[in-house]
Coordinates of C-alpha atoms in Angstrom, one line a residue:
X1 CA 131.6 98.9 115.2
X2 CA 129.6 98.5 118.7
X3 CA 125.8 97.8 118.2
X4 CA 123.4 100.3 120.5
X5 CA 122.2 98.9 123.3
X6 CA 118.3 97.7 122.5
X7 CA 117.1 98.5 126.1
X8 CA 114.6 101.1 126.0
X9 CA 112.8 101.6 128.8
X10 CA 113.6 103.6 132.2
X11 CA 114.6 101.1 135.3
X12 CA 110.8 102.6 136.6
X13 CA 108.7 102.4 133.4
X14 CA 107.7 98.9 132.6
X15 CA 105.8 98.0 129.1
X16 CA 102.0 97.2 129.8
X17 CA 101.8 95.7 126.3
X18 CA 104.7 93.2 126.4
X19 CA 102.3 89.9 124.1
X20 CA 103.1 89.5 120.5
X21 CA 98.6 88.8 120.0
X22 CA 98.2 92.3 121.9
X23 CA 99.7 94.1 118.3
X24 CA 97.8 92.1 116.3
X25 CA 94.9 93.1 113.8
X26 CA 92.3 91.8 111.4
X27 CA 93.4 92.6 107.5
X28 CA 91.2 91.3 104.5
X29 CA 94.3 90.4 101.7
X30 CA 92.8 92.4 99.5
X31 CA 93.8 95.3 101.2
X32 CA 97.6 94.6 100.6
X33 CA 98.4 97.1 98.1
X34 CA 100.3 94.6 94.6
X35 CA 101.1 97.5 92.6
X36 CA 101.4 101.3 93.3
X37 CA 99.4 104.1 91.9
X38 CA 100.3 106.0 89.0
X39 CA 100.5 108.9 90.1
X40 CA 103.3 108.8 93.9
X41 CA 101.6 111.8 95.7
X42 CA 97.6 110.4 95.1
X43 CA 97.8 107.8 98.1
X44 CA 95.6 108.1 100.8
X45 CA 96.9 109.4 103.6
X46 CA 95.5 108.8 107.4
X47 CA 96.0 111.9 109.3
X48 CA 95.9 111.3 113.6
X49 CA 96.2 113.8 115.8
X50 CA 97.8 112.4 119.5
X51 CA 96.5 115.6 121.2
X52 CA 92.7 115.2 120.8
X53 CA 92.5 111.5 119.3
X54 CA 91.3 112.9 116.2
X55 CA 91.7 111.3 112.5
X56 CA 91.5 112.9 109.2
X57 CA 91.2 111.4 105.6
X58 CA 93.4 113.2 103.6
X59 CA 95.7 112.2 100.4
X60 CA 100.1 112.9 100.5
X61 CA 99.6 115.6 98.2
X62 CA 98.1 117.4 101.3
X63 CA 101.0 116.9 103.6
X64 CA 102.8 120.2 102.9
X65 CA 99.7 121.6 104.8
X66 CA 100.9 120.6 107.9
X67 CA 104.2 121.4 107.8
X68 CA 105.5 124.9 109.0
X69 CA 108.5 127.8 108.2
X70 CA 111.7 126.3 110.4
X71 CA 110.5 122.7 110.9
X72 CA 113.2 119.7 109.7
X73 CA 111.8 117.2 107.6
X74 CA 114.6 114.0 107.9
X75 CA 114.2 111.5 104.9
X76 CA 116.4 108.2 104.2
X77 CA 118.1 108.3 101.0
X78 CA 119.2 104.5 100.6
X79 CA 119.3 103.4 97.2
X80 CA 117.5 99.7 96.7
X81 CA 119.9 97.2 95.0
X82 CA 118.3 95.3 92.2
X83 CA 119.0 92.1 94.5
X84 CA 117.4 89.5 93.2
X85 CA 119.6 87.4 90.3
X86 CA 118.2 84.6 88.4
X87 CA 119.9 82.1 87.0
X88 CA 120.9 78.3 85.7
X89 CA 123.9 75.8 86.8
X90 CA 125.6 74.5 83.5
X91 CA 122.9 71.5 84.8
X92 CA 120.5 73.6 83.7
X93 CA 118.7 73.9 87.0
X94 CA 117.5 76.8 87.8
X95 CA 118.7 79.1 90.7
X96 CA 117.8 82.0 92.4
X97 CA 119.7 84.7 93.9
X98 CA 119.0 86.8 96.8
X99 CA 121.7 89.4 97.9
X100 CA 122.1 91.1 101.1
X101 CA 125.1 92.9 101.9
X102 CA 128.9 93.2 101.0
X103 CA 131.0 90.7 102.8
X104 CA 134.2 92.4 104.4
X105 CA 136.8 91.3 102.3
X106 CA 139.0 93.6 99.9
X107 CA 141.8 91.2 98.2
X108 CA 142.2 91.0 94.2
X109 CA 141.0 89.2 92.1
X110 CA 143.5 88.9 88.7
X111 CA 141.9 91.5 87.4
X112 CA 143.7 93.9 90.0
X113 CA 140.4 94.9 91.8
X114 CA 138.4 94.0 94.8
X115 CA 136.6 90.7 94.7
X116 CA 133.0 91.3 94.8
X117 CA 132.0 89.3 98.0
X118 CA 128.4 89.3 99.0
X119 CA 126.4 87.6 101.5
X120 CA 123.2 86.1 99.9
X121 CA 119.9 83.7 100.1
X122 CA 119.9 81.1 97.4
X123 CA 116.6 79.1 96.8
X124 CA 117.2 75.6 95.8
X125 CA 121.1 75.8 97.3
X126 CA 120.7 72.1 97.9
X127 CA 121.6 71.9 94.2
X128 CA 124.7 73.6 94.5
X129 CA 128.1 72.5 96.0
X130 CA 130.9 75.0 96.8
X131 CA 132.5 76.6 94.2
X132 CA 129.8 75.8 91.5
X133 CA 128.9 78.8 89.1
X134 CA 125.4 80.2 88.0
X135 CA 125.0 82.0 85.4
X136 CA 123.3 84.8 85.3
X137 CA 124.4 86.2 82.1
X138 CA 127.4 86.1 79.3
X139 CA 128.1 89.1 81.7
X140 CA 127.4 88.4 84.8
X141 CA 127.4 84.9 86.7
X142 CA 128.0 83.9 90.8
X143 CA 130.4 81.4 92.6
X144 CA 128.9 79.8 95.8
X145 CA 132.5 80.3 98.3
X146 CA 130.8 79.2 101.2
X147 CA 127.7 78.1 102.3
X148 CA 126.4 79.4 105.9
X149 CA 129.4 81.5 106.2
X150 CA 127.7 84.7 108.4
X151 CA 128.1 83.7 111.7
X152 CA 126.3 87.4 112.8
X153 CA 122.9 87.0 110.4
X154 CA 122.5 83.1 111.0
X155 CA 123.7 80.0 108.8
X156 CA 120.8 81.1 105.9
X157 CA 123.6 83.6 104.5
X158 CA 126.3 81.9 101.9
X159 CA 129.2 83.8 100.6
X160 CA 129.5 84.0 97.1
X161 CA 131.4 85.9 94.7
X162 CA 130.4 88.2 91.8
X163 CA 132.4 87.9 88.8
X164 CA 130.9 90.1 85.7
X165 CA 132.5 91.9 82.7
X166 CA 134.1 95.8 83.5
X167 CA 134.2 97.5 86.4
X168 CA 130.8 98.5 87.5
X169 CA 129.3 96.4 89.7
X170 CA 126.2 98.8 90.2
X171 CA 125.3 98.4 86.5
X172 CA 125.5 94.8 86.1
X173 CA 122.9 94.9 89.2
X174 CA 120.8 97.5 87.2
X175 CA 120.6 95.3 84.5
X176 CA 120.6 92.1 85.4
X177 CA 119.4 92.1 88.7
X178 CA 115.0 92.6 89.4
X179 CA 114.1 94.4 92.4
X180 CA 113.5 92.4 95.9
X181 CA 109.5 92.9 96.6
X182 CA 108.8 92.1 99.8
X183 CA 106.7 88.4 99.9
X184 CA 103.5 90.0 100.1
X185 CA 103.6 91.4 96.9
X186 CA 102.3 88.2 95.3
X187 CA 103.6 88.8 92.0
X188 CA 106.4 88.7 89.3
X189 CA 108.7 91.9 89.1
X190 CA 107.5 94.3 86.4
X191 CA 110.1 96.7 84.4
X192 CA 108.5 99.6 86.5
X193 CA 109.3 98.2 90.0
X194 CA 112.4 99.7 89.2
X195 CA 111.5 102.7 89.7
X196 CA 108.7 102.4 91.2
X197 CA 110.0 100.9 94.2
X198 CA 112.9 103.2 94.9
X199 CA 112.1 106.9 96.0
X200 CA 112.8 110.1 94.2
X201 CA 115.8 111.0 96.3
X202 CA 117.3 107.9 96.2
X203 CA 121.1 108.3 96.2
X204 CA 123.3 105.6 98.1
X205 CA 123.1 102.3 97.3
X206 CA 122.8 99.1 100.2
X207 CA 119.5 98.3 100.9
X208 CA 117.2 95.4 100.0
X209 CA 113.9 96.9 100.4
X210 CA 113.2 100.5 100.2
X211 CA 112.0 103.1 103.0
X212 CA 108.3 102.9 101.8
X213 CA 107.3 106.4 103.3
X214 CA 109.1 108.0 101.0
X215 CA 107.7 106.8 98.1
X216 CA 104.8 108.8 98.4
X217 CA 107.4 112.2 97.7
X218 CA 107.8 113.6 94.0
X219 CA 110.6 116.0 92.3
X220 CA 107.4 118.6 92.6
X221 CA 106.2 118.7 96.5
X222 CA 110.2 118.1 97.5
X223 CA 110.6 121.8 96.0
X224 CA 107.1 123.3 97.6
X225 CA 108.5 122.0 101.1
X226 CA 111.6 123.8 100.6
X227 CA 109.9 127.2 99.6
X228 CA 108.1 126.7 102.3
X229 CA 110.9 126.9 104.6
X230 CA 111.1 124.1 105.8
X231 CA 114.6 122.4 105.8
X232 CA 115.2 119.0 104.4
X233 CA 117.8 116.7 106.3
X234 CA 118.8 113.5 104.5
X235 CA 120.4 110.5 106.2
X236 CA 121.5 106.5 105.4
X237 CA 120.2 103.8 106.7
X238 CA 120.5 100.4 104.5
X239 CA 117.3 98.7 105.0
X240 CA 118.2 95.0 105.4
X241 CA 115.5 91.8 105.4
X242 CA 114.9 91.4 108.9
X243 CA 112.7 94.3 108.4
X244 CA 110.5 91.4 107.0
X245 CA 111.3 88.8 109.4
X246 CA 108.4 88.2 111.4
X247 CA 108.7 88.4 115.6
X248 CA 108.4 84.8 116.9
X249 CA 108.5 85.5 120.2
X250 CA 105.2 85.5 122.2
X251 CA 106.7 88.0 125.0
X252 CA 108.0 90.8 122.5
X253 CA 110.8 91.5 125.3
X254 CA 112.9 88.7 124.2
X255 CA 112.8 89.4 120.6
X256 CA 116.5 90.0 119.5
X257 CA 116.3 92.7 116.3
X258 CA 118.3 92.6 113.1
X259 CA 121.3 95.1 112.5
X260 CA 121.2 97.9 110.4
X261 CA 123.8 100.0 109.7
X262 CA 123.4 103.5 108.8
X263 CA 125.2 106.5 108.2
X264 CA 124.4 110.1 109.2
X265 CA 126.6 113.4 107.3
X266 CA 127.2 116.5 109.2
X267 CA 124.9 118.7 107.0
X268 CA 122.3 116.7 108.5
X269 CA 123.4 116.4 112.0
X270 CA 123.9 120.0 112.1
X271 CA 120.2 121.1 110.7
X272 CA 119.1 117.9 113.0
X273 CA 121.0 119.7 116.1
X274 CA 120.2 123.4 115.6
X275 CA 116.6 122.6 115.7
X276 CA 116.7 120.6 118.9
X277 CA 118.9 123.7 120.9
X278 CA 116.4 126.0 119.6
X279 CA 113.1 123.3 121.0
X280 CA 115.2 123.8 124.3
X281 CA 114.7 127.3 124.4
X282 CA 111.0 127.4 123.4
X283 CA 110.6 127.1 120.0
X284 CA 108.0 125.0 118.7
X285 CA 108.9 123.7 115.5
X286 CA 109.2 120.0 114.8
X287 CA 111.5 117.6 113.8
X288 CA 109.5 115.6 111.0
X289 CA 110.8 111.6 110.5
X290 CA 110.0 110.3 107.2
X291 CA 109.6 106.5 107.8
X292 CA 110.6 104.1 110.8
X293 CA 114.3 103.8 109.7
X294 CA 114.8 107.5 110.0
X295 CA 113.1 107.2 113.4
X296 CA 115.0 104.1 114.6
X297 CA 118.4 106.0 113.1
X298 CA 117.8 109.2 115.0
X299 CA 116.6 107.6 118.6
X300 CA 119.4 105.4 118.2
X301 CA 122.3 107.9 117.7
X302 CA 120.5 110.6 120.6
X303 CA 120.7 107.2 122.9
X304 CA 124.1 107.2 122.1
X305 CA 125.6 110.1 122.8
X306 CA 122.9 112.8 123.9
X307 CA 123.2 114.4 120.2
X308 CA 122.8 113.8 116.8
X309 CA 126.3 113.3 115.5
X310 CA 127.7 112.7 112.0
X311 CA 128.9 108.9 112.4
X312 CA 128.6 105.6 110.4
X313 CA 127.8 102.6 112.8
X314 CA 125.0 100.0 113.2
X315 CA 121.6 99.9 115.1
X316 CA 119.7 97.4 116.5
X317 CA 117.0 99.4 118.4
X318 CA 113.8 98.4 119.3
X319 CA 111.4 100.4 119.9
X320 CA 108.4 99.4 121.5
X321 CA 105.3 101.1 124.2
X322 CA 106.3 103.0 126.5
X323 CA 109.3 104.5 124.6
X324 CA 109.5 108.2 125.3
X325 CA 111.4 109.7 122.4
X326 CA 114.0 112.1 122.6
X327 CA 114.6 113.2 118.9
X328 CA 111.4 112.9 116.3
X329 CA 108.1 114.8 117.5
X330 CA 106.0 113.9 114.2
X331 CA 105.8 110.8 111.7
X332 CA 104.9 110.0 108.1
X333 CA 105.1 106.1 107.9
X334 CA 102.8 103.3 105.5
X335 CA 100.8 100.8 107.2
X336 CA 102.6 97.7 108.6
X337 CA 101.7 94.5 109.0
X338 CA 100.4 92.8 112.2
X339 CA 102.6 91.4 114.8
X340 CA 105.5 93.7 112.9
X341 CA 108.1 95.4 114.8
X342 CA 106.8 98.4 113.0
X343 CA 103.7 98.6 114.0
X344 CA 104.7 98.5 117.6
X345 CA 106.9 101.3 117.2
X346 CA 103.9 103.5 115.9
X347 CA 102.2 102.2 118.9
X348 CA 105.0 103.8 121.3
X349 CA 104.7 107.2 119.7
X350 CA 100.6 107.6 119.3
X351 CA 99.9 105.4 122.1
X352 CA 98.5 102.1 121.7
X353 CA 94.7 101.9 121.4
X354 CA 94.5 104.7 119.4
X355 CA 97.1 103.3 116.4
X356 CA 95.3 100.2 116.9
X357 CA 91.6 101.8 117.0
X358 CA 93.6 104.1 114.0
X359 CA 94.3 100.7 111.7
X360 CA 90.6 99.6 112.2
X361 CA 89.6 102.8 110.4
X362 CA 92.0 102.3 107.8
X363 CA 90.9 98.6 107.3
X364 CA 87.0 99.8 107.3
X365 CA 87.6 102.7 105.3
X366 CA 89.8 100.2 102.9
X367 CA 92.6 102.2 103.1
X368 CA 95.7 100.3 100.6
X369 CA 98.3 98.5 103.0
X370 CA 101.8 97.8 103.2
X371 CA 105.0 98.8 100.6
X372 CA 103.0 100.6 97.8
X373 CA 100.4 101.4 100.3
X374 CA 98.6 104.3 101.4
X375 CA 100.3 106.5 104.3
X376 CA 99.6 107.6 107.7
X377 CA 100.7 110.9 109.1
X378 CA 101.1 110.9 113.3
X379 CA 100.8 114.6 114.0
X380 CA 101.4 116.2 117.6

C-alpha cells in the first residue's frame, strides 16, 4: 500500500506558525480528566463559532441542536483491543505486554490455523531472550520471535507470537487482556474501562486507543440524530500509539507522522460524496467529522484522488495551519494536549489564536481534558 503524501500546503501558502513552543499552553494536572463521567452525554462541551469568534458553554447532550435535516455526521467505528497483557516468565519475573498491530504473516501453526503474529512493546524485555514464553494465563501465554523486528515503526516493536486455547483470538484479548490508557491516565485499569473506553458504535477491532470524540455518543442521541435527518456515515481508521508520541521536533515541518491505516466502505463514500456534489451546487449542509481521525481519514483520501472513495490503505497526513480543507466543514473533537499534533490540526481549521485563546477559556473555566474529557464543538 502507498502512504499519502504528508505535504499540505500550496507551493504559495507558507505556514506562519511553523515552532513546536508556538502550540503550546499552560494546563494545571488537575484538569486531566482520570476517569469519565457516569453518565457519556453530561460532558461539557465548548461550542466556537469561526464566523464571529464567539464561544458557548454548552454540555454533548446539546449537540443535536446544531445539527440540521441533510447534513452527514462521519464517526470512526474502530474497536479498542484490550492490548495490554500481563504476565510472568517461568522465572517468575514479571512482564508486561503491549500489543500494536498484526504482523503480516499467515503460515500454520500445527493446529492448522494462522499463527497469531503481533508486533508489541514489552516493558522489562531486557529479561527476556528470543523464544522465551510469558505467561499470561493456563489459556493464553506469548513467545518473544524477535526482538526489534519492525523495521517501518522503529527497533521498540518485537515480534511475538500468540499461542492460547480455541480459536478466538478476540476473546482471549477480552478476557485476558486490560485496556491500553493512554499515560496520562495515572492509574490502574478498572473493570469499567472496558467499556468505558470504547464508544457505543464500536464495531471493528485494530486500534490501541480509542477515538475519544465519540465517547461522548449514547444508543439514545445516535437515534434522535437520525430522526432528525441527518445521515450517519461510519468509517475505519485503527488508531495506533503514535497518536501519543509526542513531536520532538522544534520546527513542526520536519516532524515525520506515524501510519495509520484505515478503511472507508462504499455506503459511506457514497453518503460522503452525494453531499459534497450537492455543496457544489449550492446547498448548505455540512459534512460533520466526529474526531481528528475521521478528519485526517477524509482529507487524506479527497488528497488522493479528488473524491471520497471506498478503499483500504494507510495515512500519514499531517495536518497543520494553513491547511485549507477540502472535505469536513465542522468538528466535534476532546481537548488535546500541548505540543500535540492534534491540537495543531484544530488550529488549521478555527484558526490559530482563537483555538489557542479557545483552550485558555476551557482551562479558566476548568473544563475536563484529554481521553475521558470534556468536548469541543468547532462550528462554521
Amino acid at each position: 500500500m502507498k502512504n499519502f503524501d504528508t505535504k499540505q500546503i500550496d507551493e504559495q501558502q507558507m505556514p506562519q506558525y511553523t515552532k513546536l513552543e508556538e502550540f503550546d499552553y499552560f494546563l494545571p494536572d488537575e484538569l486531566i480528566a482520570q476517569f469519565p463521567l457516569k453518565k457519556r452525554d453530561n460532558s461539557r462541551m465548548m461550542v466556537i463559532s469561526r464566523e464571529n469568534n464567539s464561544v458557548q458553554n454548552k454540555h454533548f447532550f446539546d449537540f443535536i441542536d446544531y445539527l440540521k435535516k441533510g447534513d452527514v455526521l462521519v464517526l470512526n467505528n474502530t474497536k479498542v483491543i484490550p492490548a495490554r497483557l500481563i504476565g510472568t516468565k517461568s522465572t517468575g519475573a514479571n512482564i508486561e505486554i503491549f500489543l500494536l498491530h498484526p504482523a503480516a504473516d499467515n503460515s500454520e501453526n500445527n493446529n492448522n490455523r494462522p499463527k497469531a503474529l503481533w508486533y508489541a512493546i514489552i516493558k522489562n524485555l531486557k529479561r527476556l531472550k528470543e523464544n522465551d514464553i510469558v505467561y499470561i494465563s493456563e489459556e493464553l501465554s506469548v513467545k518473544l520471535l524477535k526482538k526489534g523486528n519492525s523495521a517501518q515503526s522503529g527497533p521498540d516493536e518485537n515480534l511475538v507470537e500468540l499461542i492460547f486455547e480455541g480459536d478466538n483470538l478476540s476473546d482471549m484479548l477480552e478476557k485476558y487482556g486490560e485496556m491500553p490508557l493512554p499515560p496520562y491516565i495515572q492509574r490502574k485499569n478498572i473493570l469499567e474501562d472496558k467499556n468505558t473506553y470504547q464508544t457505543v458504535f464500536a464495531k471493528k477491532l485494530g486500534s490501541v486507543a480509542a477515538p475519544t470524540a465519540g465517547l461522548h455518543f449514547t444508543p439514545e442521541i445516535l437515534d434522535n440524530i437520525r430522526k432528525k435527518g441527518v445521515k450517519i456515515a461510519y468509517i475505519t481508521l485503527n488508531v495506533g500509539l503514535g497518536t501519543f508520541l509526542p513531536v520532538k521536533e522544534q520546527n513542526i515541518l520536519n516532524h515525520k507522522m506515524h501510519t495509520e491505516s484505515f478503511e472507508i466502505t462504499k455506503e459511506a463514500s457514497d453518503t460522503i460524496n452525494e453531499l459534497l456534489n450537492q455543496k457544489k451546487d449550492g446547498v448548505q449542509n455540512s459534512i460533520i467529522a466526529v474526531g481528528t481521525t475521521v478528519t485526517r481519514t477524509l482529507e487524506a483520501v479527497y488528497k488522493k484522488y479528488g473524491e471520497i472513495r471506498p478503499v483500504k490503505d494507510e495515512t500519514d497526513i499531517f495536518i497543520y495551519p494553513p491547511y485549507k480543507f477540502k472535505v469536513i466543514d465542522k468538528l466535534l473533537t476532546n481537548f488535546h494536549l500541548p505540543k500535540s499534533t492534534l491540537i495543531m490540526l484544530v488550529c488549521a481549521l478555527a484558526g490559530y489564536d482563537f483555538t489557542l485563546s479557545c483552550y485558555k477559556k476551557a482551562v479558566d473555566e476548568k473544563y475536563r481534558f484529554f481521553s475521558y474529557g470534556d468536548c469541543m464543538f468547532i462550528d462554521k
